[in-house]
Coordinates of C-alpha atoms in Angstrom, one line a residue:
M1 CA 36.0 -45.9 -56.4
Q2 CA 38.6 -44.9 -53.7
P3 CA 38.3 -46.8 -50.4
K4 CA 36.8 -45.0 -47.5
T5 CA 39.0 -43.6 -44.7
A6 CA 38.8 -44.5 -41.1
H7 CA 37.3 -41.1 -40.4
S8 CA 34.4 -41.8 -42.8
A9 CA 33.9 -45.2 -41.2
R10 CA 33.5 -43.6 -37.8
A11 CA 31.2 -41.0 -39.3
L12 CA 29.1 -43.7 -40.7
R13 CA 28.5 -45.2 -37.4
S14 CA 27.7 -41.9 -35.6
Q15 CA 24.5 -40.1 -35.1
G16 CA 22.1 -42.8 -35.7
A17 CA 23.4 -44.0 -39.1
L18 CA 23.3 -47.7 -38.0
A19 CA 19.8 -47.3 -36.6
V20 CA 18.6 -45.8 -39.9
L21 CA 20.2 -48.7 -41.9
R22 CA 18.6 -51.3 -39.7
Y23 CA 15.3 -49.5 -40.0
V24 CA 15.6 -49.5 -43.8
H25 CA 16.4 -53.2 -43.9
A26 CA 13.4 -54.0 -41.7
H27 CA 11.0 -51.6 -43.4
P28 CA 11.5 -51.7 -47.2
A29 CA 10.1 -48.6 -49.0
A30 CA 9.9 -46.5 -45.9
T31 CA 10.4 -42.8 -46.4
R32 CA 13.0 -40.6 -44.7
A33 CA 10.1 -39.1 -42.7
D34 CA 9.1 -42.6 -41.6
A35 CA 12.6 -43.3 -40.3
S36 CA 12.7 -39.9 -38.6
R37 CA 9.5 -40.5 -36.7
A38 CA 10.3 -44.1 -35.7
L39 CA 13.8 -43.3 -34.5
G40 CA 13.1 -39.9 -32.9
L41 CA 15.4 -38.0 -35.2
S42 CA 14.9 -34.4 -36.3
S43 CA 14.3 -33.7 -39.9
G44 CA 17.7 -32.2 -40.3
S45 CA 19.4 -35.2 -38.7
A46 CA 17.6 -37.6 -40.9
T47 CA 18.5 -35.7 -44.0
E48 CA 22.2 -35.6 -43.0
I49 CA 22.4 -39.2 -42.1
T50 CA 20.7 -40.3 -45.3
S51 CA 23.2 -38.2 -47.3
R52 CA 26.1 -40.0 -45.7
L53 CA 24.5 -43.4 -46.2
K54 CA 23.9 -42.6 -49.9
A55 CA 27.5 -41.4 -50.3
S56 CA 28.7 -44.6 -48.7
R57 CA 26.8 -46.7 -51.2
L58 CA 24.5 -48.2 -48.5
V59 CA 21.1 -46.7 -49.3
G60 CA 19.4 -44.9 -52.2
E61 CA 16.2 -42.8 -52.6
D62 CA 13.7 -43.4 -55.3
L63 CA 10.3 -42.0 -56.2
P64 CA 7.6 -44.7 -56.0
P65 CA 5.2 -45.2 -58.9
R66 CA 2.3 -42.8 -59.1
T67 CA -1.0 -44.2 -57.9
G68 CA -3.3 -41.6 -59.3
G69 CA -3.5 -39.4 -56.1
R70 CA -2.7 -35.7 -56.0
G71 CA 0.8 -34.4 -55.3
R72 CA 4.2 -35.6 -55.7
P73 CA 4.9 -38.9 -53.7
S74 CA 7.7 -38.8 -51.1
P75 CA 10.9 -40.6 -52.2
V76 CA 11.4 -44.0 -50.4
L77 CA 14.7 -45.3 -49.0
T78 CA 15.9 -48.3 -50.9
A79 CA 19.0 -50.5 -51.2
H80 CA 21.8 -48.7 -53.0
P81 CA 22.4 -50.1 -56.5
D82 CA 26.0 -50.7 -55.6
G83 CA 25.4 -51.6 -52.0
P84 CA 26.1 -54.8 -50.0
L85 CA 24.6 -58.1 -50.8
V86 CA 24.4 -61.5 -49.1
C87 CA 24.1 -64.9 -50.7
V88 CA 21.5 -67.3 -49.2
V89 CA 21.7 -71.0 -49.9
D90 CA 18.5 -72.8 -48.9
I91 CA 18.7 -76.7 -48.8
S92 CA 15.4 -78.5 -48.1
H93 CA 14.8 -82.2 -48.3
E94 CA 14.6 -82.5 -52.1
A95 CA 15.2 -79.0 -53.4
W96 CA 17.7 -76.1 -53.2
R97 CA 17.8 -72.4 -53.9
V98 CA 20.7 -69.9 -54.1
A99 CA 19.9 -66.2 -54.1
A100 CA 21.7 -62.9 -53.9
V101 CA 19.7 -60.6 -51.6
E102 CA 20.1 -56.8 -51.0
L103 CA 19.3 -54.6 -48.1
G104 CA 15.6 -54.8 -47.4
G105 CA 15.3 -58.3 -48.6
G106 CA 15.0 -57.8 -52.4
V107 CA 16.3 -60.7 -54.4
L108 CA 18.6 -59.7 -57.3
A109 CA 19.4 -63.1 -58.7
E110 CA 18.1 -66.6 -57.9
S111 CA 18.6 -70.2 -59.2
D112 CA 17.0 -73.4 -57.9
G113 CA 16.8 -77.1 -58.6
R114 CA 16.2 -80.5 -57.0
H115 CA 18.5 -83.0 -55.5
T116 CA 18.5 -86.6 -54.4
G117 CA 19.6 -86.0 -50.8
S118 CA 23.2 -86.9 -51.4
P119 CA 25.7 -84.6 -49.7
E120 CA 27.3 -84.1 -53.1
V121 CA 24.8 -81.4 -53.7
V122 CA 27.1 -79.2 -51.6
G123 CA 29.7 -79.1 -54.3
L124 CA 27.0 -78.1 -56.9
L125 CA 25.9 -75.3 -54.6
A126 CA 29.4 -74.1 -54.0
G127 CA 29.6 -73.5 -57.7
H128 CA 26.5 -71.4 -57.7
V129 CA 27.9 -69.3 -54.8
A130 CA 31.2 -68.9 -56.6
A131 CA 29.4 -67.7 -59.7
L132 CA 27.6 -65.0 -57.7
H133 CA 30.8 -64.0 -56.0
A134 CA 32.4 -63.6 -59.5
R135 CA 29.4 -61.6 -60.6
Y136 CA 29.0 -59.2 -57.7
G137 CA 32.6 -59.1 -56.3
R138 CA 33.2 -57.0 -53.2
R139 CA 29.4 -56.3 -52.9
L140 CA 28.9 -59.9 -51.7
R141 CA 29.6 -59.7 -48.0
A142 CA 28.3 -63.0 -46.4
V143 CA 27.0 -66.4 -47.2
S144 CA 24.0 -67.6 -45.2
A145 CA 23.0 -71.4 -45.5
C146 CA 19.7 -72.7 -44.2
V147 CA 19.3 -76.4 -44.0
A148 CA 16.5 -78.9 -43.1
G149 CA 18.6 -80.3 -40.3
T150 CA 20.4 -79.8 -37.0
V151 CA 23.4 -77.6 -37.3
S152 CA 26.4 -76.8 -35.1
G153 CA 28.7 -74.1 -36.4
T154 CA 29.1 -74.7 -40.1
T155 CA 28.4 -78.4 -39.9
V156 CA 25.0 -80.2 -40.4
V157 CA 25.3 -82.7 -37.6
Q158 CA 22.0 -84.4 -38.5
A159 CA 19.5 -84.1 -41.3
S160 CA 17.4 -87.3 -40.9
G161 CA 15.2 -86.5 -44.0
M162 CA 18.3 -86.6 -46.2
G163 CA 20.3 -89.1 -44.2
W164 CA 23.1 -86.6 -43.5
R165 CA 25.5 -86.9 -40.5
D166 CA 28.3 -84.5 -39.8
V167 CA 28.3 -82.8 -43.3
S168 CA 30.5 -79.7 -43.5
L169 CA 29.3 -76.8 -45.5
E170 CA 32.7 -75.0 -45.5
A171 CA 32.8 -75.5 -49.3
L172 CA 30.1 -72.8 -49.6
K173 CA 32.4 -70.2 -48.2
P174 CA 34.4 -68.0 -50.7
A175 CA 37.8 -66.9 -49.4
G176 CA 37.5 -63.9 -47.1
I177 CA 33.7 -64.1 -46.7
P178 CA 31.9 -65.2 -43.5
L179 CA 29.7 -68.3 -43.7
L180 CA 26.6 -68.6 -41.4
V181 CA 24.6 -71.9 -41.2
G182 CA 21.2 -72.2 -39.5
N183 CA 18.2 -74.6 -39.4
D184 CA 15.6 -73.7 -42.1
A185 CA 12.7 -73.8 -39.7
S186 CA 14.4 -71.6 -37.2
L187 CA 15.3 -69.0 -39.9
A188 CA 11.8 -69.1 -41.3
G189 CA 10.5 -68.3 -37.8
L190 CA 13.0 -65.4 -37.5
A191 CA 11.6 -63.9 -40.7
E192 CA 8.0 -64.6 -39.7
A193 CA 8.5 -62.8 -36.3
R194 CA 10.2 -59.8 -37.9
R195 CA 8.3 -59.4 -41.2
G196 CA 5.4 -61.9 -41.2
A197 CA 2.5 -63.2 -39.1
G198 CA 4.4 -62.5 -35.8
A199 CA 5.4 -58.9 -36.6
G200 CA 4.7 -56.5 -33.8
S201 CA 4.8 -59.2 -31.1
R202 CA 7.5 -59.4 -28.5
V203 CA 7.6 -63.3 -28.0
V204 CA 6.9 -65.4 -31.1
L205 CA 6.8 -69.2 -31.2
H206 CA 7.1 -70.5 -34.7
L207 CA 6.4 -74.1 -35.7
T208 CA 6.7 -75.7 -39.1
V209 CA 6.0 -79.2 -40.2
E210 CA 7.9 -80.7 -43.2
V211 CA 9.5 -84.0 -42.4
G212 CA 8.9 -83.7 -38.6
V213 CA 8.6 -80.5 -36.6
G214 CA 11.0 -77.6 -36.5
G215 CA 10.8 -74.0 -35.3
V216 CA 12.2 -71.4 -33.0
L217 CA 11.3 -69.1 -30.2
V218 CA 12.0 -65.4 -31.1
V219 CA 12.2 -62.8 -28.3
D220 CA 12.5 -59.1 -29.2
G221 CA 13.4 -60.0 -32.8
R222 CA 16.3 -62.3 -31.8
P223 CA 16.1 -66.1 -32.1
V224 CA 16.7 -68.2 -29.0
D225 CA 18.9 -70.8 -30.7
G226 CA 20.9 -72.3 -27.9
A227 CA 24.6 -72.5 -27.0
T228 CA 25.6 -74.2 -30.3
G229 CA 22.8 -73.0 -32.6
A230 CA 20.9 -76.2 -32.5
G231 CA 18.0 -74.9 -30.5
G232 CA 14.5 -75.1 -31.7
E233 CA 14.5 -79.0 -32.3
F234 CA 11.0 -79.2 -31.0
G235 CA 10.2 -82.3 -33.0
H236 CA 12.6 -84.3 -30.8
M237 CA 10.7 -83.6 -27.6
P238 CA 9.0 -86.8 -26.3
F239 CA 5.4 -85.9 -27.2
G240 CA 4.9 -89.1 -29.1
D241 CA 4.7 -92.9 -28.7
P242 CA 7.7 -94.1 -26.7
A243 CA 7.5 -97.4 -28.7
L244 CA 8.6 -95.6 -31.8
E245 CA 12.2 -94.9 -32.4
C246 CA 13.1 -91.8 -34.4
P247 CA 16.0 -91.7 -36.9
C248 CA 17.6 -89.2 -34.5
G249 CA 18.1 -92.2 -32.0
A250 CA 15.5 -91.0 -29.4
R251 CA 12.2 -92.7 -28.8
G252 CA 8.8 -91.1 -28.7
C253 CA 9.7 -88.0 -30.8
W254 CA 6.9 -85.5 -31.6
D255 CA 8.3 -85.7 -35.3
L256 CA 6.8 -89.1 -35.7
E257 CA 3.2 -88.0 -34.9
V258 CA 2.5 -85.0 -37.2
D259 CA 3.8 -85.7 -40.7
G260 CA 3.5 -88.1 -43.6
R261 CA 4.8 -90.9 -41.5
A262 CA 2.2 -90.6 -38.9
M263 CA -0.6 -90.3 -41.5
S264 CA 0.7 -93.3 -43.4
R265 CA 0.9 -95.3 -40.2
A266 CA -2.7 -94.5 -39.4
L267 CA -3.7 -95.8 -42.8
H268 CA -1.7 -99.0 -42.3
R269 CA 0.6 -98.1 -45.1
P270 CA 4.4 -98.8 -45.1
P271 CA 6.7 -96.0 -44.1
P272 CA 6.8 -93.6 -47.1
R273 CA 10.0 -92.9 -48.9
D274 CA 9.1 -89.2 -49.0
P275 CA 7.0 -88.2 -46.0
R276 CA 6.4 -84.7 -47.4
T277 CA 4.9 -86.0 -50.6
A278 CA 2.9 -88.7 -48.7
A279 CA 1.4 -86.0 -46.4
E280 CA 0.4 -83.9 -49.4
E281 CA -1.4 -86.8 -51.1
I282 CA -3.2 -87.8 -47.9
L283 CA -4.3 -84.1 -47.3
A284 CA -5.7 -84.0 -50.8
S285 CA -7.7 -87.2 -50.4
S286 CA -11.4 -87.0 -49.5
S287 CA -11.8 -90.4 -48.2
P288 CA -13.0 -90.8 -44.6
E289 CA -9.9 -92.8 -43.6
A290 CA -7.6 -90.1 -44.9
R291 CA -9.7 -87.4 -43.1
D292 CA -9.2 -89.4 -39.9
A293 CA -5.5 -89.7 -40.4
V294 CA -5.2 -85.9 -41.0
A295 CA -7.2 -85.2 -37.9
G296 CA -5.0 -87.4 -35.8
A297 CA -1.9 -85.6 -37.0
A298 CA -3.6 -82.2 -36.3
R299 CA -4.5 -83.3 -32.8
A300 CA -0.9 -84.3 -32.2
L301 CA 0.3 -81.0 -33.5
G302 CA -2.2 -79.2 -31.3
R303 CA -1.2 -81.1 -28.1
G304 CA 2.5 -80.3 -28.7
M305 CA 1.7 -76.6 -29.3
G306 CA -0.2 -76.4 -26.0
A307 CA 2.8 -78.0 -24.2
L308 CA 5.2 -75.5 -25.7
V309 CA 2.9 -72.5 -24.9
N310 CA 2.8 -73.7 -21.3
G311 CA 6.5 -73.8 -21.1
L312 CA 7.6 -70.8 -23.2
D313 CA 4.7 -68.3 -22.8
P314 CA 4.7 -66.7 -26.3
D315 CA 2.5 -63.8 -27.4
V316 CA 1.6 -65.6 -30.6
V317 CA 2.1 -69.0 -32.3
T318 CA 2.9 -68.9 -36.1
L319 CA 2.7 -71.9 -38.4
S320 CA 4.3 -72.7 -41.7
G321 CA 4.7 -75.6 -44.1
L322 CA 2.4 -78.6 -43.6
A323 CA 1.4 -77.2 -40.2
T324 CA -0.8 -74.6 -42.0
D325 CA -2.3 -77.3 -44.1
L326 CA -3.1 -79.4 -41.1
A327 CA -4.7 -76.4 -39.4
A328 CA -6.8 -75.7 -42.5
A329 CA -7.8 -79.2 -43.1
A330 CA -8.7 -80.2 -39.5
P331 CA -9.2 -76.9 -37.6
E332 CA -11.5 -78.3 -34.9
A333 CA -9.1 -81.2 -34.2
L334 CA -6.1 -78.9 -33.9
S335 CA -7.8 -76.1 -31.8
G336 CA -9.5 -78.7 -29.5
A337 CA -6.2 -80.4 -28.8
Y338 CA -4.4 -77.1 -28.3
T339 CA -6.9 -75.8 -25.8
A340 CA -7.1 -79.0 -23.9
A341 CA -3.3 -79.1 -23.4
L342 CA -3.2 -75.6 -22.1
M343 CA -3.0 -74.8 -18.4
R344 CA -6.5 -73.8 -17.2
Y345 CA -5.6 -70.2 -16.6
R346 CA -4.5 -69.8 -20.2
R347 CA -7.6 -71.2 -21.8
A348 CA -9.7 -68.0 -21.7
D349 CA -7.2 -66.1 -23.7
P350 CA -4.7 -68.4 -25.3
P351 CA -1.9 -67.0 -27.7
P352 CA -3.5 -66.8 -31.2
V353 CA -2.3 -69.3 -33.8
R354 CA -1.6 -67.6 -37.1
P355 CA -0.7 -69.1 -40.5
S356 CA 2.5 -67.9 -42.2
T357 CA 2.4 -64.9 -44.4
L358 CA 5.8 -65.6 -46.0
G359 CA 5.1 -69.1 -46.9
P360 CA 8.0 -71.1 -48.6
R361 CA 10.1 -67.9 -49.0
G362 CA 10.5 -67.9 -45.1
P363 CA 13.8 -69.6 -44.9
L364 CA 15.4 -67.5 -47.6
A365 CA 14.2 -64.3 -45.9
G366 CA 15.4 -65.5 -42.6
G367 CA 18.8 -66.5 -43.8
A368 CA 19.1 -63.0 -45.4
D369 CA 18.1 -61.4 -42.1
A370 CA 20.6 -63.5 -40.2
A371 CA 23.4 -62.4 -42.5
F372 CA 22.5 -58.7 -42.4
D373 CA 22.4 -58.9 -38.6
V374 CA 26.2 -59.5 -38.9
L375 CA 26.8 -56.9 -41.5
L376 CA 24.7 -54.1 -40.0
T377 CA 27.1 -53.7 -37.1
E378 CA 29.9 -51.4 -36.3
D379 CA 32.4 -54.0 -37.5
G380 CA 30.4 -54.7 -40.6
L381 CA 30.3 -51.1 -41.5
D382 CA 33.9 -50.7 -40.9
A383 CA 34.6 -53.6 -43.3
W384 CA 32.2 -52.1 -45.9
S385 CA 34.0 -48.7 -45.7
R386 CA 37.3 -50.4 -46.6
A387 CA 35.8 -52.5 -49.5

């Protein structure tokens, strides 16, 4: 296929094409009429823009499956079969995933596995990224890595659950393709705010518990992630016992009060090698001692939630990971501590607390959204028109 001209690149950006693309990405399976209504376009404009986007290999239109109703269903806007893709690399404490994701969030290819926590896993993952690049060629436009740790640029400056310090992820970057790196909890919160339990709310506070607490504040669909991308490290706020030193070097971190380490400590057990697995085992136990340990972690989570709500004023709080398990296992402990920590004027109508609707797929969805945020820009469309 011949490269697009500079004129066609300009046309691609004009008359709402970029707005339609962003709408299709955010609303998979929307119709042309849906996009027209949402964006205030005339029917003729929507048809003309859609035709240009189809010709540019950015969107397609397909008939949805019949559901038994009368009449012919309207075609839905979809990712073009030869359209742009992003590669998402998701690195959690003991597992990894690598996926190719199309416009709208559909996953075309995915592989996964487990790792020991050694930084050597980056080399393995670079091989998977290279394989996807070889498979999809020019269609692969960006790599987005989400990591269970604190990041700055393309470096994981700290991942206490894996023992990482200053680990570069540059090896994941094929030549000529941008690499984005973000915290997995922050990216999960981005997806939850846009597509999940926080959708429709202007200010969303997302919290997740795995090994410690992570999250993000999302305002108008954009993450508030700080000057270097390391924002959202809520687990290192001093909501805990100042006698306890965190692996991050600070004392009294909230991290140490809400996960498997806190529950094991309450049961007078030694520090667990894997706090995530320890938490799951304690949550599954029906013993009174285990129930008390779970309630203690839920209360600590609720207190911190209340403090963050006082300071950040969200419309809604969304939870994922073990935070949803704590809320389900000890709802009274969590809600009581949450309410007690709120300023008095907030207690009559506190922000609702909602469990994740995306679950463990949240980081992958958020990583894809972060990458498409870069691609669905004027510069991104210019680059695609030259591909």
